[in-house]
Coordinates of C-alpha atoms in Angstrom, one line a residue:
Chain R
X1 CA 142.4 78.2 57.5
X2 CA 142.1 80.0 54.1
X3 CA 138.6 78.7 53.6
X4 CA 137.7 79.9 57.1
X5 CA 139.0 83.4 56.3
X6 CA 137.1 83.4 53.1
X7 CA 134.0 82.3 54.9
X8 CA 134.4 84.9 57.7
X9 CA 135.1 87.6 55.1
X10 CA 132.0 86.7 53.0
X11 CA 129.7 86.6 56.1
X12 CA 131.0 89.8 57.4
X13 CA 130.5 91.4 54.0
X14 CA 127.0 90.1 53.9
X15 CA 126.3 91.4 57.4
X16 CA 127.7 94.8 56.5
X17 CA 125.6 95.0 53.3
X18 CA 122.5 94.0 55.4
X19 CA 123.3 96.6 58.0
X20 CA 123.8 99.2 55.3
X21 CA 120.6 98.4 53.6
X22 CA 118.6 98.3 56.8
X23 CA 120.2 101.5 58.1
X24 CA 119.6 103.5 55.0
X25 CA 116.0 102.7 54.3
X26 CA 113.0 101.6 56.1
X27 CA 111.1 98.8 54.4
X28 CA 112.8 97.6 51.3
X29 CA 114.1 94.0 50.9
X30 CA 115.4 93.8 54.5
X31 CA 112.1 95.1 55.9
X32 CA 110.2 92.7 53.8
X33 CA 112.4 89.8 55.0
X34 CA 111.8 90.9 58.6
X35 CA 108.1 91.0 58.0
X36 CA 108.1 87.6 56.4
X37 CA 110.3 86.1 59.2
X38 CA 108.0 87.7 61.8
X39 CA 105.0 86.3 60.0
X40 CA 106.4 82.8 60.2
X41 CA 107.8 83.1 63.7
X42 CA 104.9 84.8 65.5
X43 CA 102.5 81.8 65.3
X44 CA 105.2 79.4 66.5
X45 CA 106.0 81.9 69.3
X46 CA 102.4 82.1 70.3
X47 CA 102.0 78.3 70.4
X48 CA 105.2 77.9 72.4
X49 CA 104.3 80.6 74.8
X50 CA 100.9 79.0 75.4
X51 CA 102.7 75.8 76.3
X52 CA 105.5 77.2 78.4
X53 CA 103.8 80.1 80.1
X54 CA 102.3 78.0 82.9
X55 CA 105.7 76.4 83.4
X56 CA 107.4 79.7 83.5
X57 CA 104.8 81.1 85.8
X58 CA 105.1 78.1 88.1
X59 CA 108.9 78.3 88.3
X60 CA 108.9 82.0 88.4
X61 CA 106.5 81.9 91.4
X62 CA 108.7 79.4 93.2
X63 CA 111.7 81.7 92.7
X64 CA 109.7 84.6 93.9
X65 CA 108.3 83.0 97.0
X66 CA 110.9 84.7 99.2
X67 CA 110.1 88.1 97.9
X68 CA 106.3 87.6 97.5
X69 CA 105.5 88.2 101.2
X70 CA 107.5 91.5 101.3
X71 CA 105.9 92.5 98.0
X72 CA 102.4 91.8 99.4
X73 CA 103.2 93.7 102.5
X74 CA 104.5 96.6 100.5
X75 CA 101.5 96.5 98.2
X76 CA 99.1 96.4 101.2
X77 CA 100.8 99.4 102.8
X78 CA 100.7 101.2 99.4
X79 CA 97.0 100.3 99.1
X80 CA 96.2 101.7 102.6
X81 CA 98.1 104.9 101.9
X82 CA 96.3 105.3 98.6
X83 CA 92.9 104.7 100.2
X84 CA 93.8 107.3 102.9
X85 CA 94.9 109.7 100.1
X86 CA 91.6 109.1 98.3
X87 CA 89.6 109.8 101.4
X88 CA 91.6 112.9 102.2
X89 CA 91.2 114.1 98.6
X90 CA 87.4 113.4 98.6
X91 CA 87.1 115.4 101.9
X92 CA 89.2 118.2 100.5
X93 CA 87.1 118.3 97.3
X94 CA 83.9 118.4 99.4
X95 CA 85.3 121.2 101.6
X96 CA 86.5 123.1 98.6
X97 CA 83.0 122.9 97.0
X98 CA 81.5 124.1 100.3
X99 CA 84.0 127.0 100.6
X100 CA 83.3 128.0 97.0
X101 CA 79.6 128.0 97.8
X102 CA 80.2 130.1 100.8
X103 CA 82.2 132.6 98.8
X104 CA 79.4 132.8 96.3
X105 CA 76.9 133.3 99.1
X106 CA 79.1 136.1 100.6
X107 CA 79.4 137.7 97.2
X108 CA 75.7 137.6 96.5
X109 CA 74.6 138.7 100.0
X110 CA 77.4 141.2 100.3
X111 CA 78.1 140.2 103.8
X112 CA 81.4 139.8 105.7
X113 CA 82.0 136.2 106.7
X114 CA 84.4 134.4 109.0
X115 CA 85.0 130.8 107.9
X116 CA 84.6 128.1 110.4
X117 CA 84.7 124.4 110.7
X118 CA 82.3 122.4 112.8
X119 CA 84.4 120.7 115.4
X120 CA 81.6 119.1 117.3
X121 CA 78.3 117.9 116.2
X122 CA 75.3 116.9 118.4
X123 CA 76.2 113.7 120.1
X124 CA 72.6 112.7 120.6
X125 CA 69.6 112.7 118.5
X126 CA 67.9 115.5 120.3
X127 CA 70.6 118.1 120.6
X128 CA 70.5 120.8 118.0
X129 CA 73.7 122.6 118.6
X130 CA 77.1 122.6 117.0
X131 CA 80.5 124.0 118.1
X132 CA 82.7 126.0 115.7
X133 CA 86.4 126.5 115.8
X134 CA 86.1 130.3 115.8
X135 CA 85.3 132.6 118.6
X136 CA 85.5 136.2 120.0
X137 CA 89.1 136.3 118.7
X138 CA 87.8 136.2 115.2
X139 CA 85.1 138.7 115.8
X140 CA 82.3 136.3 116.5
X141 CA 79.6 137.4 118.9
X142 CA 76.3 136.0 120.2
X143 CA 73.2 136.4 118.0
X144 CA 75.3 136.4 114.8
X145 CA 74.0 134.3 112.0
X146 CA 75.8 131.2 110.8
X147 CA 75.4 130.1 107.2
X148 CA 76.7 127.6 104.8
X149 CA 76.6 127.6 101.0
X150 CA 72.8 126.9 101.0
X151 CA 71.5 129.2 103.6
X152 CA 71.1 130.0 107.3
X153 CA 72.3 127.2 109.6
X154 CA 71.5 128.9 112.9
X155 CA 72.5 131.6 115.4
X156 CA 75.5 131.9 117.7
X157 CA 74.4 131.5 121.3
X158 CA 77.7 131.2 123.2
X159 CA 81.2 132.5 122.4
X160 CA 84.5 131.9 124.0
X161 CA 87.9 133.2 122.8
X162 CA 88.2 130.5 120.2
X163 CA 85.0 128.6 120.2
X164 CA 81.4 129.4 119.3
X165 CA 78.3 127.4 120.1
X166 CA 75.5 127.6 117.6
X167 CA 71.8 126.9 118.0
X168 CA 70.7 125.2 114.8
X169 CA 67.5 126.5 113.1
X170 CA 65.9 123.1 113.7
X171 CA 66.3 123.7 117.5
X172 CA 63.0 124.4 119.3
X173 CA 64.8 127.1 121.3
X174 CA 65.7 129.2 118.4
X175 CA 63.6 131.9 116.9
X176 CA 64.3 133.8 113.7
X177 CA 62.5 136.8 112.2
X178 CA 61.9 136.1 108.6
X179 CA 59.9 137.3 105.7
X180 CA 58.5 135.9 102.5
X181 CA 60.9 137.1 99.8
X182 CA 58.3 137.6 97.1
X183 CA 55.5 139.3 99.1
X184 CA 57.4 140.7 102.1
X185 CA 55.0 139.2 104.6
X186 CA 56.8 138.7 107.9
X187 CA 56.7 136.1 110.4
X188 CA 58.6 134.2 113.1
X189 CA 60.4 130.9 112.4
X190 CA 60.7 128.3 115.1
X191 CA 62.4 124.9 114.9
X192 CA 60.5 121.7 115.7
X193 CA 63.5 119.5 116.7
X194 CA 63.8 118.0 113.2
X195 CA 62.3 118.2 109.8
X196 CA 60.2 121.2 108.9
X197 CA 60.4 124.6 110.6
X198 CA 57.2 126.2 111.9
X199 CA 56.5 129.7 110.5
X200 CA 54.0 131.9 112.2
X201 CA 53.0 134.8 110.1
X202 CA 52.4 138.2 111.8
X203 CA 49.6 139.1 109.5
X204 CA 46.6 137.0 110.2
X205 CA 45.6 136.8 106.6
X206 CA 48.9 136.8 104.6
X207 CA 49.1 136.5 100.9
X208 CA 51.8 133.9 100.6
X209 CA 52.6 132.5 97.1
X210 CA 53.1 128.8 96.5
X211 CA 56.6 127.5 97.2
X212 CA 57.7 130.9 98.4
X213 CA 61.3 131.5 99.5
X214 CA 61.8 132.5 103.1
X215 CA 64.6 134.9 103.9
X216 CA 65.8 136.6 107.1
X217 CA 64.2 139.8 108.1
X218 CA 66.4 142.5 109.6
X219 CA 65.1 144.3 112.7
X220 CA 66.7 146.9 115.0
X221 CA 69.5 145.6 117.2
X222 CA 69.7 142.3 115.3
X223 CA 73.1 141.1 114.1
X224 CA 71.4 139.0 111.4
X225 CA 71.5 140.7 108.0
X226 CA 68.4 140.9 105.9
X227 CA 67.8 138.6 102.9
X228 CA 69.8 135.5 103.9
X229 CA 68.0 132.4 102.4
X230 CA 66.4 130.2 105.0
X231 CA 64.1 127.8 103.3
X232 CA 61.2 127.3 101.1
X233 CA 57.5 127.2 102.1
X234 CA 56.2 123.7 102.2
X235 CA 53.1 123.5 100.1
X236 CA 50.3 122.3 102.3
X237 CA 48.3 119.3 101.2
X238 CA 45.5 121.4 99.8
X239 CA 48.1 123.1 97.6
X240 CA 47.4 126.7 98.5
X241 CA 49.0 128.4 101.5
X242 CA 47.3 131.7 100.9
X243 CA 45.5 133.0 103.9
X244 CA 47.2 130.5 106.3
X245 CA 48.9 132.0 109.3
X246 CA 50.7 128.9 110.5
X247 CA 52.9 127.4 107.8
X248 CA 55.8 125.1 107.5
X249 CA 59.2 125.8 105.9
X250 CA 61.6 123.2 104.5
X251 CA 65.1 124.6 105.3
X252 CA 67.7 124.8 102.6
X253 CA 70.4 123.5 104.9
X254 CA 70.9 119.8 105.6
X255 CA 71.6 120.0 109.4
X256 CA 72.9 116.4 109.5
X257 CA 75.9 117.1 107.2
X258 CA 77.6 120.3 108.4
X259 CA 81.3 120.6 108.2
X260 CA 82.3 124.0 106.7
X261 CA 80.2 127.0 107.7
X262 CA 80.7 130.7 108.1
X263 CA 79.6 133.3 110.7
X264 CA 78.2 136.5 109.3
X265 CA 80.1 139.1 111.2
X266 CA 78.9 142.1 109.3
X267 CA 76.0 142.7 106.9
X268 CA 75.8 144.9 103.9
X269 CA 75.8 148.6 104.5
X270 CA 72.3 149.0 103.3
X271 CA 71.0 146.3 105.5
X272 CA 68.6 148.9 107.0
X273 CA 66.4 148.6 104.0
X274 CA 62.8 148.0 104.5
X275 CA 60.8 145.1 103.4
X276 CA 57.7 145.6 101.4
X277 CA 54.8 146.5 103.6
X278 CA 57.0 147.5 106.4
X279 CA 55.6 150.3 108.5
X280 CA 57.2 153.7 108.6
X281 CA 56.1 155.6 111.6
X282 CA 56.6 159.3 111.5
X283 CA 58.6 160.9 114.3
X284 CA 57.2 164.2 115.2
X285 CA 59.6 167.1 115.9
X286 CA 58.7 169.5 118.6
X287 CA 57.0 172.6 117.1
X288 CA 59.0 175.8 117.4
X289 CA 58.2 177.8 120.5
X290 CA 57.8 181.4 120.3
X291 CA 59.2 183.6 123.1
X292 CA 57.4 186.8 123.5
X293 CA 59.9 189.4 124.5
X294 CA 59.2 192.7 126.0
X295 CA 58.8 194.1 122.6
X296 CA 56.0 192.1 121.2
X297 CA 56.7 193.5 117.8
X298 CA 59.9 191.4 117.5
X299 CA 59.3 187.8 118.3
X300 CA 62.4 185.4 118.3
X301 CA 62.6 181.7 117.5
X302 CA 65.3 179.8 119.5
X303 CA 67.9 178.2 117.3
X304 CA 66.9 180.2 114.3
X305 CA 68.7 183.5 113.7
X306 CA 66.5 185.6 111.7
X307 CA 67.6 189.1 112.4
X308 CA 65.4 191.7 111.1
X309 CA 62.8 189.2 109.9
X310 CA 59.6 188.2 111.2
X311 CA 58.6 184.5 111.6
X312 CA 56.3 183.4 108.9
X313 CA 53.8 181.1 110.5
X314 CA 52.8 178.0 108.6
X315 CA 49.7 178.8 106.8
X316 CA 48.4 175.3 107.3
X317 CA 49.1 175.6 111.0
X318 CA 50.5 172.0 111.2
X319 CA 53.9 171.1 112.6
X320 CA 56.8 169.8 110.5
X321 CA 57.2 166.0 110.5
X322 CA 60.3 163.9 109.6
X323 CA 60.1 160.2 108.9
X324 CA 62.8 157.9 110.2
X325 CA 63.2 154.1 110.2
X326 CA 62.0 152.4 113.3
X327 CA 61.8 148.9 114.6
X328 CA 59.7 147.0 112.2
X329 CA 58.7 144.5 114.8
Chain F
X1 CA 123.4 67.0 55.5
X2 CA 119.7 68.1 55.3
X3 CA 119.0 66.4 58.6
X4 CA 121.8 68.4 60.2
X5 CA 120.4 71.6 58.7
X6 CA 117.1 70.8 60.2
X7 CA 118.6 70.0 63.6
X8 CA 120.6 73.3 63.7
X9 CA 117.6 75.2 62.5
X10 CA 115.6 73.5 65.2
X11 CA 118.2 74.5 67.8
X12 CA 118.1 78.1 66.6
X13 CA 114.3 78.1 66.7
X14 CA 114.2 76.6 70.2
X15 CA 116.8 79.0 71.5
X16 CA 114.9 82.0 70.0
X17 CA 111.6 80.7 71.4
X18 CA 113.1 80.2 74.9
X19 CA 114.7 83.7 74.7
X20 CA 111.5 85.4 73.7
X21 CA 108.8 83.5 75.5
X22 CA 110.0 81.6 78.6
X23 CA 113.0 83.4 79.8
X24 CA 111.4 86.9 80.2
X25 CA 109.5 85.3 83.2
X26 CA 112.9 84.7 84.8
X27 CA 114.4 88.1 84.0
X28 CA 116.7 89.6 86.5
X29 CA 116.8 93.4 86.5
X30 CA 114.9 93.0 83.2
X31 CA 117.9 91.1 81.7
X32 CA 117.7 87.5 80.4
X33 CA 120.4 85.0 79.8
X34 CA 121.5 84.9 76.1
X35 CA 120.7 81.2 75.4
X36 CA 121.3 81.8 71.7
X37 CA 125.0 82.6 72.2
X38 CA 125.2 79.7 74.8
X39 CA 123.8 77.3 72.2
X40 CA 126.2 78.5 69.5
X41 CA 129.1 78.2 71.9
X42 CA 128.0 74.7 72.8
X43 CA 127.9 73.7 69.1
X44 CA 131.2 75.4 68.4
X45 CA 132.8 73.6 71.4
X46 CA 131.8 70.3 69.8
X47 CA 132.3 71.0 66.1
X48 CA 134.9 73.8 66.0
X49 CA 135.2 77.4 64.8
X50 CA 133.9 76.9 61.3
X51 CA 130.6 75.5 62.5
X52 CA 130.5 78.2 65.1
X53 CA 130.9 80.9 62.5
X54 CA 128.1 79.5 60.2
X55 CA 125.7 78.7 63.0
X56 CA 126.4 82.0 64.8
X57 CA 125.8 83.9 61.6
X58 CA 122.6 82.1 60.9
X59 CA 121.4 82.3 64.5
X60 CA 122.2 86.0 64.8
X61 CA 120.5 86.8 61.4
X62 CA 117.4 84.9 62.5
X63 CA 117.3 86.9 65.7
X64 CA 117.7 90.1 63.7
X65 CA 114.9 89.2 61.4
X66 CA 112.4 88.4 64.2
X67 CA 113.3 91.5 66.2
X68 CA 111.4 93.9 63.9
X69 CA 112.3 97.6 64.0
X70 CA 114.2 97.1 67.3
X71 CA 117.3 95.7 65.6
X72 CA 119.5 96.4 62.7
X73 CA 119.6 93.4 60.5
X74 CA 123.1 92.0 60.3
X75 CA 124.3 93.5 63.6
X76 CA 123.2 90.4 65.6
X77 CA 124.6 88.1 62.9
X78 CA 128.0 89.7 63.3
X79 CA 127.9 89.5 67.1
X80 CA 126.8 85.9 67.4
X81 CA 129.1 84.8 64.6
X82 CA 132.0 86.4 66.5
X83 CA 130.9 84.5 69.6
X84 CA 130.8 81.2 67.7
X85 CA 134.2 81.9 66.1
X86 CA 135.7 82.8 69.5
X87 CA 134.2 79.7 71.1
X88 CA 135.7 77.4 68.4
X89 CA 139.1 79.1 68.7
X90 CA 139.0 78.7 72.5
X91 CA 138.1 75.0 72.4
X92 CA 141.7 73.7 72.8
X93 CA 142.3 76.0 75.8
X94 CA 139.4 74.7 77.9
X95 CA 140.0 71.0 77.3
X96 CA 141.8 70.6 80.7
X97 CA 138.8 71.7 82.6
X98 CA 136.0 71.3 80.1
X99 CA 133.0 71.8 82.3
X100 CA 134.1 74.8 84.2
X101 CA 135.7 76.2 81.1
X102 CA 132.6 75.8 79.0
X103 CA 130.5 77.6 81.6
X104 CA 133.0 80.4 82.0
X105 CA 133.3 80.7 78.2
X106 CA 129.5 80.9 77.8
X107 CA 129.3 83.6 80.4
X108 CA 132.2 85.6 78.9
X109 CA 131.0 85.4 75.4
X110 CA 127.4 86.2 76.3
X111 CA 128.6 89.2 78.2
X112 CA 131.0 90.2 75.4
X113 CA 128.2 89.7 72.8
X114 CA 125.9 91.9 74.8
X115 CA 128.6 94.6 75.2
X116 CA 129.4 94.6 71.5
X117 CA 125.8 94.6 70.5
X118 CA 125.1 97.4 72.9
X119 CA 128.0 99.5 71.8
X120 CA 127.2 99.0 68.1
X121 CA 123.5 99.7 68.8
X122 CA 124.5 103.0 70.6
X123 CA 126.8 103.9 67.7
X124 CA 124.1 103.3 65.1
X125 CA 121.5 104.9 67.3
X126 CA 119.1 101.9 67.2
X127 CA 118.9 101.3 71.0
X128 CA 117.9 103.7 73.7
X129 CA 119.8 102.6 76.8
X130 CA 122.8 104.6 78.0
X131 CA 126.3 103.3 78.3
X132 CA 126.0 102.5 82.0
X133 CA 122.9 100.4 81.2
X134 CA 124.9 98.6 78.5
X135 CA 127.7 97.9 81.0
X136 CA 125.2 96.6 83.6
X137 CA 123.6 94.4 80.9
X138 CA 127.0 93.1 80.0
X139 CA 127.7 92.0 83.6
X140 CA 124.2 90.6 84.4
X141 CA 123.7 88.8 81.0
X142 CA 127.2 87.3 81.3
X143 CA 126.7 86.0 84.8
X144 CA 123.1 84.9 84.2
X145 CA 124.2 83.1 81.0
X146 CA 127.0 81.3 82.8
X147 CA 124.5 80.2 85.5
X148 CA 122.0 78.7 83.0
X149 CA 124.6 77.4 80.5
X150 CA 124.7 73.9 82.0
X151 CA 121.1 73.5 81.1
X152 CA 121.8 74.4 77.5
X153 CA 125.3 72.9 77.0
X154 CA 124.5 69.4 77.9
X155 CA 121.4 68.8 75.7
X156 CA 122.9 70.7 72.8
X157 CA 126.1 68.7 72.9
X158 CA 124.2 65.5 73.1
X159 CA 121.9 66.5 70.2
X160 CA 124.8 67.6 68.0
X161 CA 126.7 64.4 68.7
X162 CA 123.7 62.4 67.5
X163 CA 124.0 64.0 64.1
X164 CA 127.7 64.2 63.3
X165 CA 129.1 65.7 60.1
X166 CA 129.1 63.2 57.2
X167 CA 132.9 63.0 57.3
X168 CA 132.9 61.9 60.9
X169 CA 129.8 59.8 60.6
X170 CA 131.3 57.7 57.8
X171 CA 134.6 57.1 59.6

């Protein structure tokens, strides 16, 4: 019994010394001993693990058979949910990019937009209309332009309280007044069902630069603001479109992938600007008439109070003219 | 004598290998049975408290040395030595129902060893788990060790009896 107490006392003392040494310093003799022991034990451990791992996995699998099915079910459910989340996230990211593009477009063009989602696309291969989830309640009206972040998508043709039907630019029924951004030459754009749009220039001998950008052209009564990007002139095979009256335009918009668009409900305030080369027709004002009263020495001019003065006739003898903007078409 | 040292060293090595390589596969709530304490208890139940103390100290120290920075060297030695000593002291009291008593003792001492190691670890700040986690570990490790102890007790006892102390071997 006494030997045992001595043994226990000695071992406890050794343990306490080891604890103290290990607790007070990192490394040192205890750390070295740990490293040495680990160096010897690790290879043995690896070898033993290589032998026993298959056994452990086998028995572990047997023990887990009961729970494996539920785990598989749970993992499959999680997997489906994650896939759904991924799809939703991808869709949200795409819509966010489109919305940011639309905002940039609105900022650049200084137009007022009403955001819309395409809720119905053409069911067939030949229909060129889409339906939007906005309508008269949001201020949408027929003939308004619909754009996405790239350019003009089409024109609104029908509006209900909460829905709007849009004729795509590619539609053969739609016509859009456009101009060449660089030169200002004007023309009319018509869809051809798919692919390129047909551009008929008003000028029979237009000076159209290569790869010119085509933008919308404002005209009186139109709800489409000027300057919205439409497409780029497709370079003809001979490489020079100059002098050609009938040209083709590749639209900026991909009509097959429309999801987020915007209706231009108001253009910029200076949308009455004129394009280069646009005609300004003078509007003549009626010349003043002179009433000859009883006293021919005191002529009067209606609307002009010139008491005691005599009218001074225009030495040139021509009437006064005032220019005003008119329909450019 | 040397052959017994080799046998006990082999027992410690196998127990540590099982504890660190095979048993993690069978972990329950991330806790494994403490086969090292069960092995020491098995030896102590055959050879008494003195052997339990020596083997427990050696086994605990070996465990501390291969634990790297995760353990305080000497702490495990104290804990496993205490388990070996307690098993040797309890030997007369389980003689009536040796099998059940051995299993219960393995479970109780494994749980107690886990508790003491956890509390000392918390005290010295060398383990991260909280007190509830230590208490959960005490219960799970105790029950799990009791459950697997028959698989350890029987071969260990058989092996130890093959290499009796010189005094018994000569008699």
